[in-house]
Amino acid sequence: MLTVNEPGLDTSTILKYLCLEGYTVVACAIDIGQEENWDEVKEKALAVGAERMIVRDCQKEFVEEIVWRAVQCNAIYEDRYLLGTSLARPILARELVKVAEEFNCEYLSHGCTGKGNDQVRFELAWHALAPGIKIIAPWRDSAFIAKFQGRADLFEYARVNNIPVSSTPKAPWSMDENLVHCPYEAGILEDPNTAPPKKMWKMTVDPIDAPDKPGIGRVDIVENRFIGEIFKNFEGWVAREPKESRVLTPPLRQSNLAHIDLEGLTLDSKVRELRDTFVTTAWSRQLYNGMYFSPEREFTEKSIVAAQDGVNGTVKSMAYKGNNAYTVGRSSKTSNLYSEEDASMDSLDTFSPLDTTGFIAIQAIRPKKYGEAKIASGNSLI
Amino acid sequence: MLTVNEPGLDTSTILKYLCLEGYTVVACAIDIGQEENWDEVKEKALAVGAERMIVRDCQKEFVEEIVWRAVQCNAIYEDRYLLGTSLARPILARELVKVAEEFNCEYLSHGCTGKGNDQVRFELAWHALAPGIKIIAPWRDSAFIAKFQGRADLFEYARVNNIPVSSTPKAPWSMDENLVHCPYEAGILEDPNTAPPKKMWKMTVDPIDAPDKPGIGRVDIVENRFIGEIFKNFEGWVAREPKESRVLTPPLRQSNLAHIDLEGLTLDSKVRELRDTFVTTAWSRQLYNGMYFSPEREFTEKSIVAAQDGVNGTVKSMAYKGNNAYTVGRSSKTSNLYSEEDASMDSLDTFSPLDTTGFIAIQAIRPKKYGEAKIASGNSLI
Amino acid sequence: MLTVNEPGLDTSTILKYLCLEGYTVVACAIDIGQEENWDEVKEKALAVGAERMIVRDCQKEFVEEIVWRAVQCNAIYEDRYLLGTSLARPILARELVKVAEEFNCEYLSHGCTGKGNDQVRFELAWHALAPGIKIIAPWRDSAFIAKFQGRADLFEYARVNNIPVSSTPKAPWSMDENLVHCPYEAGILEDPNTAPPKKMWKMTVDPIDAPDKPGIGRVDIVENRFIGEIFKNFEGWVAREPKESRVLTPPLRQSNLAHIDLEGLTLDSKVRELRDTFVTTAWSRQLYNGMYFSPEREFTEKSIVAAQDGVNGTVKSMAYKGNNAYTVGRSSKTSNLYSEEDASMDSLDTFSPLDTTGFIAIQAIRPKKYGEAKIASGNSLI
Amino acid sequence: MLTVNEPGLDTSTILKYLCLEGYTVVACAIDIGQEENWDEVKEKALAVGAERMIVRDCQKEFVEEIVWRAVQCNAIYEDRYLLGTSLARPILARELVKVAEEFNCEYLSHGCTGKGNDQVRFELAWHALAPGIKIIAPWRDSAFIAKFQGRADLFEYARVNNIPVSSTPKAPWSMDENLVHCPYEAGILEDPNTAPPKKMWKMTVDPIDAPDKPGIGRVDIVENRFIGEIFKNFEGWVAREPKESRVLTPPLRQSNLAHIDLEGLTLDSKVRELRDTFVTTAWSRQLYNGMYFSPEREFTEKSIVAAQDGVNGTVKSMAYKGNNAYTVGRSSKTSNLYSEEDASMDSLDTFSPLDTTGFIAIQAIRPKKYGEAKIASGNSLI
């Protein structure tokens, strides 16, 4: 059983290597929205030596089980990264276990490098999903890495073994596209002080070159089920930063901002405070660290759901030239915390301004003691 | 002693009212970067009846004591609001106490409404800064609010008392500009489902109308002292949302994003995790809730400082047509956590891919137990 | 409608006062396990002027809805206080609203002082349970507090109005017993540097006087339903500290320790970490601050439940002379995380010691960078 | 360089093994308060083959740098464990690096098992303290563990190599005593459902056998420097639970409870809330996980210090027959938050009961909305 989600030189080499080591290989690729010619992938895998090449479409469960959950808890990692790659991993890992069981595979294998996060994500998921499963990680196998010390070795191996590879790599970086984002990494992108070349961007265009009209993205969030039409076919958007932790994800970001906006209208502020402090950060870390199939993610996810009961409504959101999508209207029929009348400065219905005097007096007890103590100790606050 | 930071119909009325009630009033306004004709303000205050009209420039301490601290802890409230208004309040409150002490004022007064947050911020700060001070809050005084039940009453009072007011209000909303942002609220903006009119925006233009070239904003963050040149004179930026909790603040946002970016290069990930979860949220809430002069803010601020020791470097950041400023380069001479060599997939120096096998085996203990327990209970994860 | 849970001089006075003010009063007391002669209470209330005196037994819902929930989340406030009083309030508040609705009462009234937490707890609960209800809080009513400025005034009022009061107060402190604890406050207990008199203790005896044999307390926690037999009839236990935030609660504490112990055997460590950091502290604060009937408590409680799925088992716990009950055995049939075999130093089944080498190598990356940076900056860690 | 802190069969075997492997071994033991005959330890180490046997006394820095810090942040792990063993590790690790540098040792070695936490603690500390140091961990060395598969192999090796061992082990468990606690583990203690034998306890006696008088423990906490006289020579105390995560530590616990009590008198409640939620849990986890010498511990510790400025005073604490030490008085001259006068129900100085009405009205806004929404959705709270 071999994952070939990003079918390229590495995966082809590993596939051939495993075949020559005596394994019967069921190759498997999963469609989570990336642009790929699946017929070509199949043909190539079989040519290299796979007994079968399975392609599965998991776009629906990817969006429904993971992406909307990420939107519901405003998932973000280190204030920046919307977790695009991490989000896809649990779906891939689970489908691969299903296929492995179907074809009675004894081993699971992947082509992830031995220094990255993805190997951790796949393998932790596999250990949870199929406790006892055996895993082959060639890039952590001494014999394999001794044999393949650089890309030249891979090309030479391909040549010798008749593995069809394009003589030039597609691009001087690697990509890992899915329905909600496309990160770029390695190669010329490794210098953090250099901007990536304009032609790198795949899903978006530079805002400078974007058309002079708002790109429309619609997010209707009704009855806590998301009905999004914002995915695919975007133009005029930009994801500016190419590397893993610096990704801006266009449609995911728009959903995310619309959801935050809707919560402003419908979510109690104290629930939000707890959710923001604890659920958002915990879920994001769990996904990032490959702990999706874990007791803590199950626990955290129940908390996400518990916080979203009343978050229903409609947000009109607009995108223009790479601007973070902005909201042009929001409303909720069922759970509107915001009352135009209450918010008005003139309304005296819910509470009286005079009540505020008492509120401030009670709240002032601690600051007053603090100011007095500062004066007493010779460190006046003024 | 009366705050007249936003000198308009309300403040003029309160000033006259206090004079007629027999108070000798020292009016005071503080320059924190708002656009204002201070000579006109002075002249008007004296004409209405103030004994003195003091204007103080606190822009420097506003930026140095508060704004950079907000940037240092990536302060944000409810995922959206960069706290622009809340940030200015402690500086205003403290300067007003200083002036009150200078002129031996027994009372402090402000014109904040009886239903908003600002009254709380001013008064809590005053109670800490000058424990025992007496406060007059006309909009929470029964006699005052009985007398002024609508804007018509204010206009009539102005007419009768010869208070110079423009016959038409400046705009059908209120503003509260400072060096880092300008929020708009009330009036026609109270419907959350309506976009604000284009002409409202004061600091920025609509991205659609913005010039077709990147607006340059530079943020050099060196040795933990910020040297910003991004404030003032912006064009091509947009703050799209007009109300309190929905403000996008151009120069503050750019500093903020640059800082987050620099932290990606220089801040240990576990320090960051703790700081993000607790310090950022705590400081933001304290400022929002008017608890700047409090033991908890002092405590939190020491934690902010403790986390920023090594956050030194240079970020090149670019702005274009309202896009969230993007970083086009970042570097640090002193505390670079990111090593191009370490990050490279080919380097084996710091740790071996084989170590990862052990790492994953230990990490997998819990997920494996979890998967086994799920199978045992008939709820397989697949 | 008047709460008379602690029927004494205050409550009798308020009852009479309300009658004389023209209100028809339905008095109501709720049995949550305190020692009380309910017949005498009834008789006295009717004698003073209540139209009815209702007594309700809410012990069962108190334990099932609140106490076990507190045990489940290891609720504790400021590392000390098991929240005994706060736990009872939601049950009392809700039952009072039910009775008020039954008898068509327009007002709810209580005898809490104007400076304590209990008034907040009752009134916030009432506002949530019966939005729009009108509340009479005599100890915050100007006329009432002007009339009753000291205990002498209360006694005089009782004399004049033929309210039967014992000529001497029961004790120079006040008590507020319920099924799980009995706090003492006010009077001679107000000096924090003085130990309370031995005779004060009601539920327990001084450990020095306790019998020389272990007092038995049994806590069987099976299938997440608690079957406790530890409540009532304790001897040999001590609660040493008398005031609100310094209460040690014997049977509640034993359940609590048994639960913590069971979690050590059954709860995943990361779920526990999240639960301990957020859920425990949030729920405890919500109860303490009177926010039981609130969106955030509902949210937090769903998280409690989500964390307790597998916490099933049996704990044998023993108490002796005021010692914090100690566990003498624990076991779980369904969800034992602890494997004697795994824990054994000799077993190599789940993972190999050699894996640890890789684990440590990966974990050491950050500390190593940290040590190197310290050396580079001249601040060696040695 | 070899750590021999718990000199027994294992360490002697490792020492001999390393000598025979050709290493020149400097053995080192560190006194952190355990009961040990250091002369015998020296003699034996030299007899087995160590070139030198160094003994260092680190009791002072153990208490001053670590134990008081643990008390200051109320450190506790999983609601139970006062971290006794974890606290000692950083001191041991650092002293060993110092000795290694003094004697130009190229390697550091320890005798920790390959499945426990201690190996992680020592090695992470060593990597931070001496980046680049080489570590020998025999119990994770394939050759070593192949040779020694059970205790019988160790005894046979000792016999063949003339290593002096007592024919019977001291006890059917292992101990790791230091100044503040003594944990017991392994052997017959591995069944969680069995109470340990009475004779196991070393520092304490069973409360049933304890003398019938209060054991005195004094903790004076003055000017934030702790002057403790509670360590050593305890009687009448009991630590009931023998295994790692279930240790009750007598003198440390008493200091801990006294500190919590003093904080009740001197620490602002909001600072405490933040400290409890974040600093206490973070520091405890860092110590437990061996991350003492790390950026996050440095950051967290600065936060601890920042929270303790005003925590000065005197606590009188008493211990009796294993009861958790209880406080019989507490006072503070410099930073008393608690005012007998303020706390009194009769005092009206700091705020008026009437203020509470406004406070409750503002606080009630959210619960009221919550109750209304529940009614509107047909889920009344009653």
Short mmCIF file of C-alpha atoms in Angstrom, two decimals, chain D residues 7-311:
data_model
loop_
_atom_site.label_atom_id
_atom_site.label_comp_id
_atom_site.label_asym_id
_atom_site.label_seq_id
_atom_site.Cartn_x
_atom_site.Cartn_y
_atom_site.Cartn_z
CA PRO D 7 24.06 3.95 43.99
CA GLY D 8 22.86 0.38 43.73
CA LEU D 9 23.16 -2.70 41.63
CA ASP D 10 22.32 -0.94 38.36
CA THR D 11 24.77 1.90 38.73
CA SER D 12 27.58 -0.35 39.92
CA THR D 13 27.03 -2.60 36.96
CA ILE D 14 27.02 0.30 34.53
CA LEU D 15 30.16 1.71 36.13
CA LYS D 16 32.00 -1.59 35.74
CA TYR D 17 30.64 -2.03 32.21
CA LEU D 18 31.88 1.40 31.13
CA CYS D 19 35.29 0.72 32.65
CA LEU D 20 35.54 -2.56 30.82
CA GLU D 21 34.45 -0.86 27.62
CA GLY D 22 37.57 1.26 28.01
CA TYR D 23 36.14 4.51 29.42
CA THR D 24 37.86 6.36 32.24
CA VAL D 25 34.96 7.07 34.58
CA VAL D 26 34.52 10.02 36.94
CA ALA D 27 31.59 9.03 39.12
CA CYS D 28 29.55 11.77 40.71
CA ALA D 29 26.84 11.86 43.34
CA ILE D 30 24.96 14.89 44.54
CA ASP D 31 23.57 15.49 47.99
CA ILE D 32 20.08 16.97 47.75
CA GLY D 33 19.03 15.85 51.17
CA GLN D 34 18.74 12.10 50.78
CA GLU D 35 19.94 9.85 53.55
CA GLU D 36 23.17 8.28 52.34
CA ASN D 37 26.54 7.20 53.67
CA TRP D 38 28.73 9.14 51.27
CA ASP D 39 31.97 7.54 52.47
CA GLU D 40 30.65 4.10 51.65
CA VAL D 41 29.46 5.32 48.27
CA LYS D 42 32.93 6.73 47.49
CA GLU D 43 34.74 3.63 48.63
CA LYS D 44 32.51 1.36 46.61
CA ALA D 45 32.72 3.44 43.42
CA LEU D 46 36.52 3.44 43.55
CA ALA D 47 36.55 -0.28 44.28
CA VAL D 48 34.40 -0.98 41.22
CA GLY D 49 36.73 1.02 39.01
CA ALA D 50 35.88 4.73 38.96
CA GLU D 51 38.94 6.95 38.59
CA ARG D 52 37.35 9.42 40.93
CA MET D 53 34.17 9.65 42.94
CA ILE D 54 32.96 13.20 43.38
CA VAL D 55 30.27 14.12 45.94
CA ARG D 56 28.74 17.58 45.84
CA ASP D 57 26.27 19.21 48.20
CA CYS D 58 23.55 21.09 46.27
CA GLN D 59 20.89 21.29 48.95
CA LYS D 60 21.05 25.04 49.18
CA GLU D 61 20.55 25.77 45.48
CA PHE D 62 17.93 23.04 45.28
CA VAL D 63 15.80 24.83 47.87
CA GLU D 64 16.58 28.39 46.83
CA GLU D 65 16.39 28.09 43.06
CA ILE D 66 13.77 25.42 42.61
CA VAL D 67 11.76 24.46 45.68
CA TRP D 68 10.78 28.01 46.64
CA ARG D 69 9.93 28.73 43.03
CA ALA D 70 7.63 25.71 43.06
CA VAL D 71 6.01 27.04 46.22
CA GLN D 72 5.69 30.51 44.71
CA CYS D 73 3.70 29.26 41.76
CA ASN D 74 1.78 26.61 43.74
CA ALA D 75 3.22 24.04 41.38
CA ILE D 76 1.25 20.84 41.15
CA TYR D 77 0.93 18.25 38.43
CA GLU D 78 -2.40 16.63 37.63
CA ASP D 79 -3.99 17.96 40.86
CA ARG D 80 -1.87 15.63 42.92
CA TYR D 81 1.82 15.46 42.42
CA LEU D 82 4.01 18.14 44.01
CA LEU D 83 6.77 17.28 41.54
CA GLY D 84 9.32 16.29 44.20
CA THR D 85 11.45 14.21 41.86
CA SER D 86 11.14 16.54 38.88
CA LEU D 87 12.22 19.46 41.04
CA ALA D 88 15.56 17.89 41.87
CA ARG D 89 16.55 16.96 38.32
CA PRO D 90 17.66 20.38 37.00
CA ILE D 91 20.03 20.83 39.95
CA LEU D 92 21.51 17.38 39.48
CA ALA D 93 21.84 17.82 35.73
CA ARG D 94 23.59 21.14 36.05
CA GLU D 95 26.04 20.03 38.73
CA LEU D 96 26.95 16.99 36.66
CA VAL D 97 27.77 19.21 33.68
CA LYS D 98 29.94 21.37 35.93
CA VAL D 99 31.85 18.35 37.18
CA ALA D 100 32.15 16.98 33.66
CA GLU D 101 33.71 20.26 32.51
CA GLU D 102 36.05 20.35 35.48
CA PHE D 103 37.41 16.92 34.70
CA ASN D 104 37.31 17.29 30.92
CA CYS D 105 34.84 14.46 30.46
CA GLU D 106 33.72 13.91 26.88
CA TYR D 107 30.63 11.91 27.77
CA LEU D 108 27.84 12.10 30.30
CA SER D 109 26.16 8.90 31.39
CA HIS D 110 23.28 7.96 33.64
CA GLY D 111 21.60 4.80 34.81
CA CYS D 112 17.97 5.76 34.17
CA THR D 113 15.73 3.14 32.62
CA GLY D 114 14.75 3.46 28.98
CA LYS D 115 11.05 3.84 29.69
CA GLY D 116 10.85 6.53 32.31
CA ASN D 117 10.77 10.30 32.52
CA ASP D 118 14.11 10.78 34.23
CA GLN D 119 16.23 9.94 31.22
CA VAL D 120 14.34 12.63 29.32
CA ARG D 121 14.85 15.17 32.10
CA PHE D 122 18.59 14.54 32.40
CA GLU D 123 19.30 14.46 28.71
CA LEU D 124 17.23 17.49 27.68
CA ALA D 125 18.94 19.46 30.45
CA TRP D 126 22.36 18.26 29.34
CA HIS D 127 21.69 19.18 25.71
CA ALA D 128 20.75 22.71 26.79
CA LEU D 129 23.59 23.10 29.32
CA ALA D 130 26.32 21.66 27.13
CA PRO D 131 25.13 21.69 23.51
CA GLY D 132 27.06 19.07 21.61
CA ILE D 133 27.82 16.88 24.65
CA LYS D 134 27.79 13.14 24.00
CA ILE D 135 25.54 11.00 26.15
CA ILE D 136 25.76 7.32 27.03
CA ALA D 137 22.46 5.81 28.12
CA PRO D 138 23.24 2.12 28.73
CA TRP D 139 19.61 1.13 29.26
CA ARG D 140 18.93 2.27 25.71
CA ASP D 141 22.03 0.64 24.24
CA SER D 142 21.22 -2.52 22.28
CA ALA D 143 24.39 -4.35 23.35
CA PHE D 144 23.86 -3.49 26.99
CA ILE D 145 20.21 -4.42 27.15
CA ALA D 146 20.88 -7.63 25.26
CA LYS D 147 23.44 -8.55 27.92
CA PHE D 148 21.28 -7.61 30.91
CA GLN D 149 17.80 -8.93 30.35
CA GLY D 150 16.79 -9.34 33.99
CA ARG D 151 18.03 -8.77 37.50
CA ALA D 152 19.57 -12.23 37.49
CA ASP D 153 21.99 -11.09 34.78
CA LEU D 154 22.95 -8.08 36.88
CA PHE D 155 23.62 -10.26 39.94
CA GLU D 156 25.67 -12.70 37.90
CA TYR D 157 27.69 -9.86 36.38
CA ALA D 158 28.30 -8.43 39.86
CA ARG D 159 29.46 -11.79 41.12
CA VAL D 160 31.83 -12.41 38.22
CA ASN D 161 33.25 -8.88 38.43
CA ASN D 162 33.55 -8.73 42.20
CA ILE D 163 31.07 -5.90 42.53
CA PRO D 164 30.03 -5.75 46.18
CA VAL D 165 26.25 -6.08 46.37
CA SER D 166 24.04 -6.96 49.28
CA SER D 167 22.63 -10.37 48.53
CA THR D 168 19.09 -9.14 49.10
CA PRO D 169 17.78 -5.89 47.71
CA LYS D 170 17.01 -3.23 50.32
CA ALA D 171 13.31 -3.30 49.54
CA PRO D 172 10.86 -4.69 46.98
CA TRP D 173 10.55 -1.23 45.44
CA SER D 174 12.85 1.61 44.50
CA MET D 175 13.17 4.97 46.23
CA ASP D 176 14.44 8.37 45.19
CA GLU D 177 14.53 10.52 48.25
CA ASN D 178 15.44 14.18 48.40
CA LEU D 179 15.04 17.04 50.84
CA VAL D 180 11.35 17.50 50.15
CA HIS D 181 9.96 14.07 49.46
CA CYS D 182 10.53 10.39 48.93
CA PRO D 183 8.71 8.53 46.17
CA TYR D 184 8.52 4.77 46.00
CA GLU D 185 7.99 2.83 42.83
CA ALA D 186 8.19 -0.46 40.96
CA GLY D 187 8.14 -3.93 42.43
CA ILE D 188 5.10 -4.81 44.49
CA LEU D 189 3.74 -1.28 44.07
CA GLU D 190 2.77 -1.78 40.45
CA ASP D 191 -0.78 -2.92 41.20
CA PRO D 192 -2.84 0.26 41.53
CA ASN D 193 -5.47 -1.55 43.52
CA THR D 194 -3.18 -2.48 46.43
CA ALA D 195 -2.22 -0.28 49.36
CA PRO D 196 1.52 -0.18 50.11
CA PRO D 197 2.84 -1.89 53.26
CA LYS D 198 3.12 0.28 56.33
CA LYS D 199 6.84 -0.37 56.79
CA MET D 200 7.64 1.15 53.39
CA TRP D 201 7.26 4.74 54.59
CA LYS D 202 10.58 6.34 55.39
CA MET D 203 9.95 10.02 56.09
CA THR D 204 6.66 9.63 57.87
CA VAL D 205 4.63 7.34 60.07
CA ASP D 206 1.11 6.14 59.58
CA PRO D 207 -1.34 8.67 61.07
CA ILE D 208 -2.80 5.86 63.13
CA ASP D 209 0.55 5.37 64.82
CA ALA D 210 1.39 9.04 65.01
CA PRO D 211 1.71 10.70 68.43
CA ASP D 212 -1.40 12.35 69.81
CA LYS D 213 -0.03 15.87 69.63
CA PRO D 214 0.23 18.36 66.81
CA GLY D 215 3.53 18.17 65.01
CA ILE D 216 4.80 21.68 64.58
CA GLY D 217 5.85 23.03 61.23
CA ARG D 218 6.63 26.66 60.88
CA VAL D 219 6.63 28.64 57.65
CA ASP D 220 7.50 32.29 57.82
CA ILE D 221 7.21 33.94 54.47
CA VAL D 222 8.66 37.39 54.84
CA GLU D 223 9.47 39.91 52.14
CA ASN D 224 9.06 37.21 49.56
CA ARG D 225 12.06 35.34 50.91
CA PHE D 226 10.99 32.10 52.49
CA ILE D 227 12.44 31.24 55.85
CA GLY D 228 11.35 27.70 56.35
CA GLU D 229 12.12 25.52 59.26
CA ILE D 230 9.83 22.77 58.31
CA PHE D 231 12.23 20.55 56.49
CA LYS D 232 13.74 17.49 58.13
CA ASN D 233 12.80 15.80 61.35
CA PHE D 234 9.14 15.46 60.78
CA GLU D 235 7.04 13.08 62.75
CA GLY D 236 3.36 12.45 62.73
CA TRP D 237 3.03 13.03 59.02
CA VAL D 238 1.99 10.67 56.38
CA ALA D 239 2.53 10.40 52.68
CA ARG D 240 0.08 7.77 51.79
CA GLU D 241 0.53 7.10 48.16
CA PRO D 242 3.66 5.52 46.94
CA LYS D 243 3.93 5.94 43.23
CA GLU D 244 5.26 8.67 41.07
CA SER D 245 2.11 10.50 40.22
CA ARG D 246 0.53 9.80 43.56
CA VAL D 247 2.97 11.31 46.01
CA LEU D 248 1.98 13.49 48.93
CA THR D 249 4.99 15.39 50.12
CA PRO D 250 4.91 16.44 53.74
CA PRO D 251 7.10 19.54 54.19
CA LEU D 252 6.65 20.73 50.63
CA ARG D 253 2.89 20.38 51.00
CA GLN D 254 2.89 22.42 54.18
CA SER D 255 4.88 25.23 52.55
CA ASN D 256 2.57 25.02 49.60
CA LEU D 257 -0.60 25.32 51.66
CA ALA D 258 0.86 28.16 53.70
CA HIS D 259 1.73 29.99 50.51
CA ILE D 260 -1.74 29.52 49.05
CA ASP D 261 -3.12 30.85 52.29
CA LEU D 262 -0.88 33.89 52.27
CA GLU D 263 -1.91 34.62 48.71
CA GLY D 264 -5.52 34.66 49.84
CA LEU D 265 -4.54 37.61 51.97
CA THR D 266 -2.18 39.45 49.65
CA LEU D 267 -2.64 38.58 45.98
CA ASP D 268 -5.05 40.42 43.70
CA SER D 269 -7.75 38.03 42.55
CA LYS D 270 -7.33 38.69 38.83
CA VAL D 271 -3.55 38.28 38.96
CA ARG D 272 -4.22 35.06 40.79
CA GLU D 273 -6.71 33.89 38.20
CA LEU D 274 -4.20 34.41 35.38
CA ARG D 275 -1.36 32.92 37.40
CA ASP D 276 -3.42 29.86 38.40
CA THR D 277 -4.62 29.21 34.88
CA PHE D 278 -1.43 29.72 33.02
CA VAL D 279 1.76 30.07 35.07
CA THR D 280 1.09 27.28 37.58
CA THR D 281 0.13 24.73 34.97
CA ALA D 282 2.86 25.73 32.51
CA TRP D 283 5.72 25.66 35.04
CA SER D 284 4.53 22.36 36.48
CA ARG D 285 4.41 20.74 33.06
CA GLN D 286 7.79 22.15 32.07
CA LEU D 287 9.41 20.68 35.16
CA TYR D 288 7.63 17.38 34.79
CA ASN D 289 8.58 17.08 31.13
CA GLY D 290 12.23 17.89 31.66
CA MET D 291 12.05 21.31 30.03
CA TYR D 292 13.60 23.29 32.88
CA PHE D 293 16.43 24.66 30.77
CA SER D 294 14.23 26.02 28.01
CA PRO D 295 12.98 29.36 26.67
CA GLU D 296 9.48 28.63 27.92
CA ARG D 297 10.60 27.97 31.51
CA GLU D 298 12.64 31.17 31.49
CA PHE D 299 9.56 33.03 30.22
CA THR D 300 7.23 31.37 32.71
CA GLU D 301 9.54 32.01 35.63
CA LYS D 302 9.66 35.73 34.87
CA SER D 303 5.88 35.64 35.08
CA ILE D 304 6.01 33.85 38.44
CA VAL D 305 8.29 36.51 39.86
CA ALA D 306 6.08 39.26 38.43
CA ALA D 307 3.08 37.85 40.29
CA GLN D 308 4.78 37.62 43.70
CA ASP D 309 5.83 41.19 44.38
CA GLY D 310 3.34 41.76 47.14
CA VAL D 311 3.10 38.27 48.59
#
